[in-house]
Amino acid sequence: GVTWVLGLLGFVEFFLRNFDAARTLAVQVGSEAEERGDTWAAAMMQTLQANLYLWQGDLEEAAALAETARSRFRRLADRYGLSQAMAPLLRAQTGLGWTAAAQRTEEELFAVADTAAASVGALPLLAVAGAQMHRGDGLAAASSATRTIAELRGAGSTSYEPMIILAMAQGQIRRVDEALATLESIPPENRDHPFANAVTAIIEALAGHPVAALAASAQVTAAGGASYLDQVLALVGAAGAHHATGDGNAALAAARAAVDLALRTGDVPATALASNCLAAVNGRKQPAVDSQHSSNDGWAAVIAGLFPA
């Protein structure tokens, strides 16, 4: 019973962005679960660790742990655990540019969403929506996020994360006014989340509101607990906002910081976004942009909107 509570506490600490505490609990509870042969608990702690590694940008470690957890939940025929494990797995695969593997995971998540019991909830759809937004597939992300929101409301529940994903997806398909309205509909208590501020930075910059964009970007760093991707998005938004105000040096510094961070993590879509941002700022292509780092249409549309010709 104590171990069960500590495992739940690990997830609570993660959602509160107390990552050191969450990692300590995940390792402790996971080790104890392995010793007593509790496969489900061990797999759930591997899932928590995968989320932690994903947050900090260690994508290969996140993918490895999530894949192990997925295999264990498959053997247990546990759809809830399976959907939990596949969420960080899909995001890690997407970030690493493992297109075929990510497509298979996405298809499996859709299958779980279509056939699982209500206890699984909308998590599979939320994971798919996030990955689609991550890779720059705005139309698909907007559709999946909208479906996620509808299912949550139908179950009498709410979540701010699919609303943030929807806003970013709307920005990727040039529906900036709708994106602003979506951000406004996020409950006030969730608007200070780093992900919300990171997306707000880009959407406000796209809307021609550089002051608001820079304020939101600054909040990503000030709040603490931002993921590497939150930081990349915030820096891209800041670069666009500085460019709009004519501060070329600040735009260049923000774009370079985004490139450095994305390259350190090895995130392919983030590297393409940041590198194309830097290219737009200084007027020339970057070495980091190669055949592996071409932006999908959604992120290309964001760069075109931030840096109009």
PDB file of C-alpha atoms in Angstrom:
ATOM      1  CA  GLY A   1       0.000   0.000   0.000  1.00  0.00           C
ATOM      2  CA  VAL A   2       2.791   2.424   0.855  1.00  0.00           C
ATOM      3  CA  THR A   3       4.564   1.634  -2.406  1.00  0.00           C
ATOM      4  CA  TRP A   4       1.335   2.211  -4.337  1.00  0.00           C
ATOM      5  CA  VAL A   5       0.917   5.637  -2.727  1.00  0.00           C
ATOM      6  CA  LEU A   6       4.552   6.548  -3.371  1.00  0.00           C
ATOM      7  CA  GLY A   7       4.138   5.580  -7.021  1.00  0.00           C
ATOM      8  CA  LEU A   8       1.125   7.855  -7.355  1.00  0.00           C
ATOM      9  CA  LEU A   9       3.058  10.593  -5.565  1.00  0.00           C
ATOM     10  CA  GLY A  10       5.797  10.263  -8.180  1.00  0.00           C
ATOM     11  CA  PHE A  11       3.315  11.153 -10.919  1.00  0.00           C
ATOM     12  CA  VAL A  12       1.917  14.000  -8.812  1.00  0.00           C
ATOM     13  CA  GLU A  13       5.429  15.421  -8.379  1.00  0.00           C
ATOM     14  CA  PHE A  14       5.963  15.138 -12.140  1.00  0.00           C
ATOM     15  CA  PHE A  15       2.775  17.027 -12.954  1.00  0.00           C
ATOM     16  CA  LEU A  16       3.773  19.674 -10.403  1.00  0.00           C
ATOM     17  CA  ARG A  17       7.137  19.917 -12.237  1.00  0.00           C
ATOM     18  CA  ASN A  18       9.076  18.778  -9.156  1.00  0.00           C
ATOM     19  CA  PHE A  19      11.265  16.599 -11.345  1.00  0.00           C
ATOM     20  CA  ASP A  20      14.006  15.633  -8.886  1.00  0.00           C
ATOM     21  CA  ALA A  21      11.441  14.363  -6.393  1.00  0.00           C
ATOM     22  CA  ALA A  22       9.566  12.520  -9.152  1.00  0.00           C
ATOM     23  CA  ARG A  23      12.747  10.832 -10.367  1.00  0.00           C
ATOM     24  CA  THR A  24      13.744   9.753  -6.859  1.00  0.00           C
ATOM     25  CA  LEU A  25      10.348   8.174  -6.283  1.00  0.00           C
ATOM     26  CA  ALA A  26      10.299   6.508  -9.703  1.00  0.00           C
ATOM     27  CA  VAL A  27      13.658   4.840  -9.085  1.00  0.00           C
ATOM     28  CA  GLN A  28      12.767   3.800  -5.526  1.00  0.00           C
ATOM     29  CA  VAL A  29       9.312   2.416  -6.308  1.00  0.00           C
ATOM     30  CA  GLY A  30      10.500   0.837  -9.548  1.00  0.00           C
ATOM     31  CA  SER A  31      13.347  -1.014  -7.828  1.00  0.00           C
ATOM     32  CA  GLU A  32      11.059  -2.310  -5.096  1.00  0.00           C
ATOM     33  CA  ALA A  33       8.512  -3.433  -7.692  1.00  0.00           C
ATOM     34  CA  GLU A  34      11.175  -5.360  -9.634  1.00  0.00           C
ATOM     35  CA  GLU A  35      12.314  -7.082  -6.436  1.00  0.00           C
ATOM     36  CA  ARG A  36       8.849  -8.355  -5.588  1.00  0.00           C
ATOM     37  CA  GLY A  37       7.943  -9.214  -9.188  1.00  0.00           C
ATOM     38  CA  ASP A  38       5.248  -6.560  -9.594  1.00  0.00           C
ATOM     39  CA  THR A  39       5.505  -6.097 -13.353  1.00  0.00           C
ATOM     40  CA  TRP A  40       2.673  -3.578 -13.600  1.00  0.00           C
ATOM     41  CA  ALA A  41       4.141  -1.231 -10.996  1.00  0.00           C
ATOM     42  CA  ALA A  42       7.635  -1.563 -12.457  1.00  0.00           C
ATOM     43  CA  ALA A  43       6.343  -0.738 -15.935  1.00  0.00           C
ATOM     44  CA  MET A  44       4.434   2.254 -14.619  1.00  0.00           C
ATOM     45  CA  MET A  45       7.594   3.622 -12.978  1.00  0.00           C
ATOM     46  CA  GLN A  46       9.479   3.088 -16.241  1.00  0.00           C
ATOM     47  CA  THR A  47       6.736   5.124 -17.904  1.00  0.00           C
ATOM     48  CA  LEU A  48       7.222   7.903 -15.365  1.00  0.00           C
ATOM     49  CA  GLN A  49      10.978   7.885 -15.949  1.00  0.00           C
ATOM     50  CA  ALA A  50      10.387   7.960 -19.719  1.00  0.00           C
ATOM     51  CA  ASN A  51       8.290  11.096 -19.279  1.00  0.00           C
ATOM     52  CA  LEU A  52      11.038  12.674 -17.176  1.00  0.00           C
ATOM     53  CA  TYR A  53      13.725  11.918 -19.757  1.00  0.00           C
ATOM     54  CA  LEU A  54      11.448  13.196 -22.514  1.00  0.00           C
ATOM     55  CA  TRP A  55      10.866  16.454 -20.644  1.00  0.00           C
ATOM     56  CA  GLN A  56      14.585  17.167 -20.374  1.00  0.00           C
ATOM     57  CA  GLY A  57      15.298  16.191 -23.983  1.00  0.00           C
ATOM     58  CA  ASP A  58      17.003  12.801 -23.508  1.00  0.00           C
ATOM     59  CA  LEU A  59      14.898  11.305 -26.274  1.00  0.00           C
ATOM     60  CA  GLU A  60      16.692   8.001 -26.827  1.00  0.00           C
ATOM     61  CA  GLU A  61      16.555   7.098 -23.127  1.00  0.00           C
ATOM     62  CA  ALA A  62      12.881   8.088 -23.044  1.00  0.00           C
ATOM     63  CA  ALA A  63      12.141   5.899 -26.068  1.00  0.00           C
ATOM     64  CA  ALA A  64      13.989   2.910 -24.611  1.00  0.00           C
ATOM     65  CA  LEU A  65      12.209   3.026 -21.260  1.00  0.00           C
ATOM     66  CA  ALA A  66       8.801   3.647 -22.829  1.00  0.00           C
ATOM     67  CA  GLU A  67       9.296   0.769 -25.268  1.00  0.00           C
ATOM     68  CA  THR A  68      10.138  -1.595 -22.412  1.00  0.00           C
ATOM     69  CA  ALA A  69       7.077  -0.435 -20.494  1.00  0.00           C
ATOM     70  CA  ARG A  70       4.885  -0.875 -23.573  1.00  0.00           C
ATOM     71  CA  SER A  71       6.085  -4.459 -24.035  1.00  0.00           C
ATOM     72  CA  ARG A  72       5.276  -5.245 -20.416  1.00  0.00           C
ATOM     73  CA  PHE A  73       1.801  -3.726 -20.563  1.00  0.00           C
ATOM     74  CA  ARG A  74       1.112  -5.636 -23.787  1.00  0.00           C
ATOM     75  CA  ARG A  75       1.929  -8.912 -22.028  1.00  0.00           C
ATOM     76  CA  LEU A  76      -0.374  -7.892 -19.201  1.00  0.00           C
ATOM     77  CA  ALA A  77      -3.101  -6.909 -21.703  1.00  0.00           C
ATOM     78  CA  ASP A  78      -3.474  -3.654 -19.767  1.00  0.00           C
ATOM     79  CA  ARG A  79      -4.808  -0.973 -22.102  1.00  0.00           C
ATOM     80  CA  TYR A  80      -4.571   1.799 -19.537  1.00  0.00           C
ATOM     81  CA  GLY A  81      -0.900   1.131 -18.897  1.00  0.00           C
ATOM     82  CA  LEU A  82      -0.330   0.658 -22.606  1.00  0.00           C
ATOM     83  CA  SER A  83      -1.731   4.084 -23.419  1.00  0.00           C
ATOM     84  CA  GLN A  84       0.360   5.627 -20.620  1.00  0.00           C
ATOM     85  CA  ALA A  85       3.570   4.094 -21.958  1.00  0.00           C
ATOM     86  CA  MET A  86       2.887   4.883 -25.599  1.00  0.00           C
ATOM     87  CA  ALA A  87       2.381   8.602 -24.937  1.00  0.00           C
ATOM     88  CA  PRO A  88       6.068   9.369 -24.189  1.00  0.00           C
ATOM     89  CA  LEU A  89       7.127   6.712 -26.683  1.00  0.00           C
ATOM     90  CA  LEU A  90       5.321   8.438 -29.535  1.00  0.00           C
ATOM     91  CA  ARG A  91       6.699  11.857 -28.616  1.00  0.00           C
ATOM     92  CA  ALA A  92      10.246  10.502 -28.354  1.00  0.00           C
ATOM     93  CA  GLN A  93       9.948   8.696 -31.700  1.00  0.00           C
ATOM     94  CA  THR A  94       8.558  11.854 -33.282  1.00  0.00           C
ATOM     95  CA  GLY A  95      11.375  13.958 -31.886  1.00  0.00           C
ATOM     96  CA  LEU A  96      14.030  11.492 -33.024  1.00  0.00           C
ATOM     97  CA  GLY A  97      12.600  11.462 -36.535  1.00  0.00           C
ATOM     98  CA  TRP A  98      11.733   7.754 -36.397  1.00  0.00           C
ATOM     99  CA  THR A  99       8.853   8.255 -38.800  1.00  0.00           C
ATOM    100  CA  ALA A 100       7.873   4.634 -39.442  1.00  0.00           C
ATOM    101  CA  ALA A 101       8.013   3.682 -35.756  1.00  0.00           C
ATOM    102  CA  ALA A 102       6.033   6.772 -34.765  1.00  0.00           C
ATOM    103  CA  GLN A 103       3.382   5.970 -37.368  1.00  0.00           C
ATOM    104  CA  ARG A 104       2.966   2.449 -35.978  1.00  0.00           C
ATOM    105  CA  THR A 105       2.694   3.770 -32.417  1.00  0.00           C
ATOM    106  CA  GLU A 106       0.176   6.394 -33.510  1.00  0.00           C
ATOM    107  CA  GLU A 107      -1.952   3.744 -35.220  1.00  0.00           C
ATOM    108  CA  GLU A 108      -1.866   1.619 -32.078  1.00  0.00           C
ATOM    109  CA  LEU A 109      -2.928   4.583 -29.959  1.00  0.00           C
ATOM    110  CA  PHE A 110      -5.861   5.259 -32.295  1.00  0.00           C
ATOM    111  CA  ALA A 111      -6.850   1.608 -31.979  1.00  0.00           C
ATOM    112  CA  VAL A 112      -6.731   1.831 -28.182  1.00  0.00           C
ATOM    113  CA  ALA A 113      -8.793   5.028 -28.295  1.00  0.00           C
ATOM    114  CA  ASP A 114     -11.435   3.360 -30.461  1.00  0.00           C
ATOM    115  CA  THR A 115     -11.742   0.124 -28.495  1.00  0.00           C
ATOM    116  CA  ALA A 116     -10.698   0.745 -24.885  1.00  0.00           C
ATOM    117  CA  ALA A 117     -12.989   1.167 -21.920  1.00  0.00           C
ATOM    118  CA  ALA A 118     -13.865   4.582 -20.576  1.00  0.00           C
ATOM    119  CA  SER A 119     -11.235   4.179 -17.837  1.00  0.00           C
ATOM    120  CA  VAL A 120      -8.513   4.759 -20.417  1.00  0.00           C
ATOM    121  CA  GLY A 121     -10.003   8.166 -21.146  1.00  0.00           C
ATOM    122  CA  ALA A 122      -8.793  10.475 -23.887  1.00  0.00           C
ATOM    123  CA  LEU A 123      -5.073   9.934 -23.223  1.00  0.00           C
ATOM    124  CA  PRO A 124      -4.412   8.046 -26.497  1.00  0.00           C
ATOM    125  CA  LEU A 125      -5.965  10.860 -28.541  1.00  0.00           C
ATOM    126  CA  LEU A 126      -4.112  13.501 -26.550  1.00  0.00           C
ATOM    127  CA  ALA A 127      -0.810  11.744 -27.190  1.00  0.00           C
ATOM    128  CA  VAL A 128      -1.500  11.564 -30.920  1.00  0.00           C
ATOM    129  CA  ALA A 129      -2.532  15.218 -31.084  1.00  0.00           C
ATOM    130  CA  GLY A 130       0.647  16.285 -29.307  1.00  0.00           C
ATOM    131  CA  ALA A 131       2.853  14.287 -31.657  1.00  0.00           C
ATOM    132  CA  GLN A 132       1.076  15.656 -34.728  1.00  0.00           C
ATOM    133  CA  MET A 133       1.586  19.206 -33.486  1.00  0.00           C
ATOM    134  CA  HIS A 134       5.215  18.381 -32.637  1.00  0.00           C
ATOM    135  CA  ARG A 135       6.007  17.277 -36.167  1.00  0.00           C
ATOM    136  CA  GLY A 136       4.126  20.218 -37.710  1.00  0.00           C
ATOM    137  CA  ASP A 137       1.040  18.453 -39.080  1.00  0.00           C
ATOM    138  CA  GLY A 138      -1.367  21.214 -38.138  1.00  0.00           C
ATOM    139  CA  LEU A 139      -4.515  19.904 -39.806  1.00  0.00           C
ATOM    140  CA  ALA A 140      -4.239  16.476 -38.204  1.00  0.00           C
ATOM    141  CA  ALA A 141      -3.294  17.954 -34.825  1.00  0.00           C
ATOM    142  CA  ALA A 142      -6.264  20.321 -34.873  1.00  0.00           C
ATOM    143  CA  SER A 143      -8.613  17.427 -35.671  1.00  0.00           C
ATOM    144  CA  SER A 144      -7.186  15.146 -32.962  1.00  0.00           C
ATOM    145  CA  ALA A 145      -7.114  17.910 -30.341  1.00  0.00           C
ATOM    146  CA  THR A 146     -10.719  18.867 -31.118  1.00  0.00           C
ATOM    147  CA  ARG A 147     -11.790  15.245 -30.766  1.00  0.00           C
ATOM    148  CA  THR A 148      -9.881  14.970 -27.474  1.00  0.00           C
ATOM    149  CA  ILE A 149     -11.597  18.071 -26.068  1.00  0.00           C
ATOM    150  CA  ALA A 150     -15.010  16.765 -27.142  1.00  0.00           C
ATOM    151  CA  GLU A 151     -14.436  13.364 -25.521  1.00  0.00           C
ATOM    152  CA  LEU A 152     -13.231  14.942 -22.287  1.00  0.00           C
ATOM    153  CA  ARG A 153     -16.270  17.205 -22.131  1.00  0.00           C
ATOM    154  CA  GLY A 154     -18.539  14.291 -22.924  1.00  0.00           C
ATOM    155  CA  ALA A 155     -17.091  12.466 -19.932  1.00  0.00           C
ATOM    156  CA  GLY A 156     -17.639  15.494 -17.711  1.00  0.00           C
ATOM    157  CA  SER A 157     -13.937  16.304 -17.567  1.00  0.00           C
ATOM    158  CA  THR A 158     -11.630  19.003 -18.879  1.00  0.00           C
ATOM    159  CA  SER A 159      -7.932  19.399 -19.625  1.00  0.00           C
ATOM    160  CA  TYR A 160      -5.968  22.422 -20.713  1.00  0.00           C
ATOM    161  CA  GLU A 161      -3.299  20.499 -22.649  1.00  0.00           C
ATOM    162  CA  PRO A 162      -5.405  19.659 -25.736  1.00  0.00           C
ATOM    163  CA  MET A 163      -6.498  23.303 -25.869  1.00  0.00           C
ATOM    164  CA  ILE A 164      -2.869  24.438 -26.018  1.00  0.00           C
ATOM    165  CA  ILE A 165      -2.149  21.853 -28.715  1.00  0.00           C
ATOM    166  CA  LEU A 166      -5.197  23.048 -30.648  1.00  0.00           C
ATOM    167  CA  ALA A 167      -4.028  26.672 -30.455  1.00  0.00           C
ATOM    168  CA  MET A 168      -0.583  25.763 -31.804  1.00  0.00           C
ATOM    169  CA  ALA A 169      -2.126  23.623 -34.539  1.00  0.00           C
ATOM    170  CA  GLN A 170      -4.381  26.524 -35.541  1.00  0.00           C
ATOM    171  CA  GLY A 171      -1.290  28.704 -35.794  1.00  0.00           C
ATOM    172  CA  GLN A 172       0.327  26.100 -38.032  1.00  0.00           C
ATOM    173  CA  ILE A 173      -2.607  26.266 -40.453  1.00  0.00           C
ATOM    174  CA  ARG A 174      -2.734  30.089 -40.403  1.00  0.00           C
ATOM    175  CA  ARG A 175      -5.916  30.388 -38.317  1.00  0.00           C
ATOM    176  CA  VAL A 176      -4.304  32.836 -35.929  1.00  0.00           C
ATOM    177  CA  ASP A 177      -7.496  34.543 -34.754  1.00  0.00           C
ATOM    178  CA  GLU A 178      -8.933  31.155 -33.816  1.00  0.00           C
ATOM    179  CA  ALA A 179      -5.693  30.296 -32.028  1.00  0.00           C
ATOM    180  CA  LEU A 180      -5.947  33.477 -29.962  1.00  0.00           C
ATOM    181  CA  ALA A 181      -9.534  32.623 -29.052  1.00  0.00           C
ATOM    182  CA  THR A 182      -8.496  29.093 -28.062  1.00  0.00           C
ATOM    183  CA  LEU A 183      -5.773  30.450 -25.789  1.00  0.00           C
ATOM    184  CA  GLU A 184      -8.281  32.828 -24.206  1.00  0.00           C
ATOM    185  CA  SER A 185     -10.548  29.872 -23.413  1.00  0.00           C
ATOM    186  CA  ILE A 186      -7.866  28.131 -21.318  1.00  0.00           C
ATOM    187  CA  PRO A 187      -8.768  28.333 -17.610  1.00  0.00           C
ATOM    188  CA  PRO A 188      -6.842  31.182 -15.923  1.00  0.00           C
ATOM    189  CA  GLU A 189      -5.134  28.829 -13.479  1.00  0.00           C
ATOM    190  CA  ASN A 190      -3.521  26.950 -16.384  1.00  0.00           C
ATOM    191  CA  ARG A 191      -2.359  29.893 -18.493  1.00  0.00           C
ATOM    192  CA  ASP A 192       0.935  30.179 -16.620  1.00  0.00           C
ATOM    193  CA  HIS A 193       2.019  26.666 -17.568  1.00  0.00           C
ATOM    194  CA  PRO A 194       5.285  26.794 -19.582  1.00  0.00           C
ATOM    195  CA  PHE A 195       3.662  25.007 -22.528  1.00  0.00           C
ATOM    196  CA  ALA A 196       0.813  27.539 -22.579  1.00  0.00           C
ATOM    197  CA  ASN A 197       3.241  30.456 -22.468  1.00  0.00           C
ATOM    198  CA  ALA A 198       5.487  28.943 -25.139  1.00  0.00           C
ATOM    199  CA  VAL A 199       2.591  28.562 -27.564  1.00  0.00           C
ATOM    200  CA  THR A 200       1.264  31.993 -26.596  1.00  0.00           C
ATOM    201  CA  ALA A 201       4.651  33.492 -27.506  1.00  0.00           C
ATOM    202  CA  ILE A 202       4.386  32.145 -31.043  1.00  0.00           C
ATOM    203  CA  ILE A 203       0.698  32.884 -31.545  1.00  0.00           C
ATOM    204  CA  GLU A 204       0.984  36.460 -30.252  1.00  0.00           C
ATOM    205  CA  ALA A 205       3.993  37.040 -32.508  1.00  0.00           C
ATOM    206  CA  LEU A 206       2.042  35.653 -35.469  1.00  0.00           C
ATOM    207  CA  ALA A 207      -0.837  37.987 -34.562  1.00  0.00           C
ATOM    208  CA  GLY A 208       1.455  41.017 -34.650  1.00  0.00           C
ATOM    209  CA  HIS A 209       1.579  41.509 -30.870  1.00  0.00           C
ATOM    210  CA  PRO A 210       5.334  41.483 -30.138  1.00  0.00           C
ATOM    211  CA  VAL A 211       5.077  42.892 -26.611  1.00  0.00           C
ATOM    212  CA  ALA A 212       2.672  40.152 -25.548  1.00  0.00           C
ATOM    213  CA  ALA A 213       4.814  37.548 -27.316  1.00  0.00           C
ATOM    214  CA  LEU A 214       7.963  38.625 -25.501  1.00  0.00           C
ATOM    215  CA  ALA A 215       6.161  38.671 -22.150  1.00  0.00           C
ATOM    216  CA  ALA A 216       4.917  35.125 -22.670  1.00  0.00           C
ATOM    217  CA  SER A 217       8.345  33.940 -23.808  1.00  0.00           C
ATOM    218  CA  ALA A 218       9.976  35.408 -20.704  1.00  0.00           C
ATOM    219  CA  GLN A 219       7.470  33.577 -18.504  1.00  0.00           C
ATOM    220  CA  VAL A 220       8.616  30.216 -19.856  1.00  0.00           C
ATOM    221  CA  THR A 221      12.021  30.720 -18.272  1.00  0.00           C
ATOM    222  CA  ALA A 222      10.763  32.534 -15.186  1.00  0.00           C
ATOM    223  CA  ALA A 223       8.227  29.858 -14.236  1.00  0.00           C
ATOM    224  CA  GLY A 224      10.736  27.014 -14.153  1.00  0.00           C
ATOM    225  CA  GLY A 225      10.006  23.418 -15.099  1.00  0.00           C
ATOM    226  CA  ALA A 226       9.758  24.121 -18.819  1.00  0.00           C
ATOM    227  CA  SER A 227      10.487  21.231 -21.157  1.00  0.00           C
ATOM    228  CA  TYR A 228      13.182  21.597 -23.794  1.00  0.00           C
ATOM    229  CA  LEU A 229      10.461  21.917 -26.444  1.00  0.00           C
ATOM    230  CA  ASP A 230       8.662  24.626 -24.468  1.00  0.00           C
ATOM    231  CA  GLN A 231      11.932  26.536 -24.443  1.00  0.00           C
ATOM    232  CA  VAL A 232      12.553  26.098 -28.166  1.00  0.00           C
ATOM    233  CA  LEU A 233       9.046  27.316 -29.003  1.00  0.00           C
ATOM    234  CA  ALA A 234       9.392  30.283 -26.653  1.00  0.00           C
ATOM    235  CA  LEU A 235      12.712  31.273 -28.226  1.00  0.00           C
ATOM    236  CA  VAL A 236      11.275  31.048 -31.736  1.00  0.00           C
ATOM    237  CA  GLY A 237       8.360  33.237 -30.664  1.00  0.00           C
ATOM    238  CA  ALA A 238      10.792  35.713 -29.113  1.00  0.00           C
ATOM    239  CA  ALA A 239      12.882  35.786 -32.286  1.00  0.00           C
ATOM    240  CA  GLY A 240       9.806  36.601 -34.335  1.00  0.00           C
ATOM    241  CA  ALA A 241       8.721  39.295 -31.887  1.00  0.00           C
ATOM    242  CA  HIS A 242      12.171  40.925 -31.804  1.00  0.00           C
ATOM    243  CA  HIS A 243      12.273  40.830 -35.597  1.00  0.00           C
ATOM    244  CA  ALA A 244       8.917  42.612 -35.724  1.00  0.00           C
ATOM    245  CA  THR A 245      10.219  45.402 -33.471  1.00  0.00           C
ATOM    246  CA  GLY A 246      13.370  45.808 -35.548  1.00  0.00           C
ATOM    247  CA  ASP A 247      15.746  44.459 -32.890  1.00  0.00           C
ATOM    248  CA  GLY A 248      17.867  42.279 -35.144  1.00  0.00           C
ATOM    249  CA  ASN A 249      20.510  41.474 -32.537  1.00  0.00           C
ATOM    250  CA  ALA A 250      17.956  40.199 -30.025  1.00  0.00           C
ATOM    251  CA  ALA A 251      16.195  38.188 -32.754  1.00  0.00           C
ATOM    252  CA  LEU A 252      19.515  36.621 -33.755  1.00  0.00           C
ATOM    253  CA  ALA A 253      20.382  35.762 -30.156  1.00  0.00           C
ATOM    254  CA  ALA A 254      17.002  34.099 -29.564  1.00  0.00           C
ATOM    255  CA  ALA A 255      17.193  32.128 -32.808  1.00  0.00           C
ATOM    256  CA  ARG A 256      20.717  30.927 -32.081  1.00  0.00           C
ATOM    257  CA  ALA A 257      19.703  29.848 -28.583  1.00  0.00           C
ATOM    258  CA  ALA A 258      16.795  27.873 -30.059  1.00  0.00           C
ATOM    259  CA  VAL A 259      19.120  26.119 -32.520  1.00  0.00           C
ATOM    260  CA  ASP A 260      21.664  25.270 -29.814  1.00  0.00           C
ATOM    261  CA  LEU A 261      19.011  23.784 -27.554  1.00  0.00           C
ATOM    262  CA  ALA A 262      17.310  21.790 -30.306  1.00  0.00           C
ATOM    263  CA  LEU A 263      20.617  20.385 -31.566  1.00  0.00           C
ATOM    264  CA  ARG A 264      21.637  19.289 -28.055  1.00  0.00           C
ATOM    265  CA  THR A 265      18.503  17.180 -27.729  1.00  0.00           C
ATOM    266  CA  GLY A 266      18.610  15.743 -31.247  1.00  0.00           C
ATOM    267  CA  ASP A 267      14.951  16.630 -31.812  1.00  0.00           C
ATOM    268  CA  VAL A 268      14.514  16.606 -35.590  1.00  0.00           C
ATOM    269  CA  PRO A 269      11.334  18.738 -35.932  1.00  0.00           C
ATOM    270  CA  ALA A 270      12.558  21.202 -33.289  1.00  0.00           C
ATOM    271  CA  THR A 271      15.927  21.490 -35.024  1.00  0.00           C
ATOM    272  CA  ALA A 272      14.238  22.183 -38.342  1.00  0.00           C
ATOM    273  CA  LEU A 273      12.004  24.825 -36.774  1.00  0.00           C
ATOM    274  CA  ALA A 274      14.851  26.548 -34.921  1.00  0.00           C
ATOM    275  CA  SER A 275      17.271  26.370 -37.847  1.00  0.00           C
ATOM    276  CA  ASN A 276      14.732  27.774 -40.276  1.00  0.00           C
ATOM    277  CA  CYS A 277      14.014  30.511 -37.745  1.00  0.00           C
ATOM    278  CA  LEU A 278      17.710  31.398 -37.667  1.00  0.00           C
ATOM    279  CA  ALA A 279      17.874  31.299 -41.461  1.00  0.00           C
ATOM    280  CA  ALA A 280      14.951  33.717 -41.634  1.00  0.00           C
ATOM    281  CA  VAL A 281      16.656  36.079 -39.189  1.00  0.00           C
ATOM    282  CA  ASN A 282      20.041  36.267 -40.872  1.00  0.00           C
ATOM    283  CA  GLY A 283      18.978  35.581 -44.437  1.00  0.00           C
ATOM    284  CA  ARG A 284      20.900  32.374 -45.118  1.00  0.00           C
ATOM    285  CA  LYS A 285      20.420  28.651 -44.664  1.00  0.00           C
ATOM    286  CA  GLN A 286      21.992  26.939 -41.680  1.00  0.00           C
ATOM    287  CA  PRO A 287      24.275  23.870 -41.679  1.00  0.00           C
ATOM    288  CA  ALA A 288      21.825  22.131 -39.318  1.00  0.00           C
ATOM    289  CA  VAL A 289      19.190  22.125 -42.049  1.00  0.00           C
ATOM    290  CA  ASP A 290      19.684  19.059 -44.215  1.00  0.00           C
ATOM    291  CA  SER A 291      17.540  16.340 -45.737  1.00  0.00           C
ATOM    292  CA  GLN A 292      16.657  15.091 -42.238  1.00  0.00           C
ATOM    293  CA  HIS A 293      15.720  18.515 -40.913  1.00  0.00           C
ATOM    294  CA  SER A 294      13.179  19.856 -43.362  1.00  0.00           C
ATOM    295  CA  SER A 295      10.127  21.381 -41.693  1.00  0.00           C
ATOM    296  CA  ASN A 296       6.653  20.018 -42.228  1.00  0.00           C
ATOM    297  CA  ASP A 297       4.127  22.442 -43.669  1.00  0.00           C
ATOM    298  CA  GLY A 298       2.860  23.581 -40.267  1.00  0.00           C
ATOM    299  CA  TRP A 299       6.204  24.768 -38.954  1.00  0.00           C
ATOM    300  CA  ALA A 300       7.116  26.225 -42.351  1.00  0.00           C
ATOM    301  CA  ALA A 301       3.899  28.252 -42.186  1.00  0.00           C
ATOM    302  CA  VAL A 302       4.820  29.486 -38.701  1.00  0.00           C
ATOM    303  CA  ILE A 303       8.226  30.704 -39.902  1.00  0.00           C
ATOM    304  CA  ALA A 304       6.655  32.372 -42.931  1.00  0.00           C
ATOM    305  CA  GLY A 305       4.186  34.127 -40.647  1.00  0.00           C
ATOM    306  CA  LEU A 306       6.828  35.271 -38.165  1.00  0.00           C
ATOM    307  CA  PHE A 307       9.190  36.509 -40.871  1.00  0.00           C
ATOM    308  CA  PRO A 308       7.061  37.670 -43.815  1.00  0.00           C
ATOM    309  CA  ALA A 309       8.952  38.397 -47.013  1.00  0.00           C
TER     310      ALA A 309
END
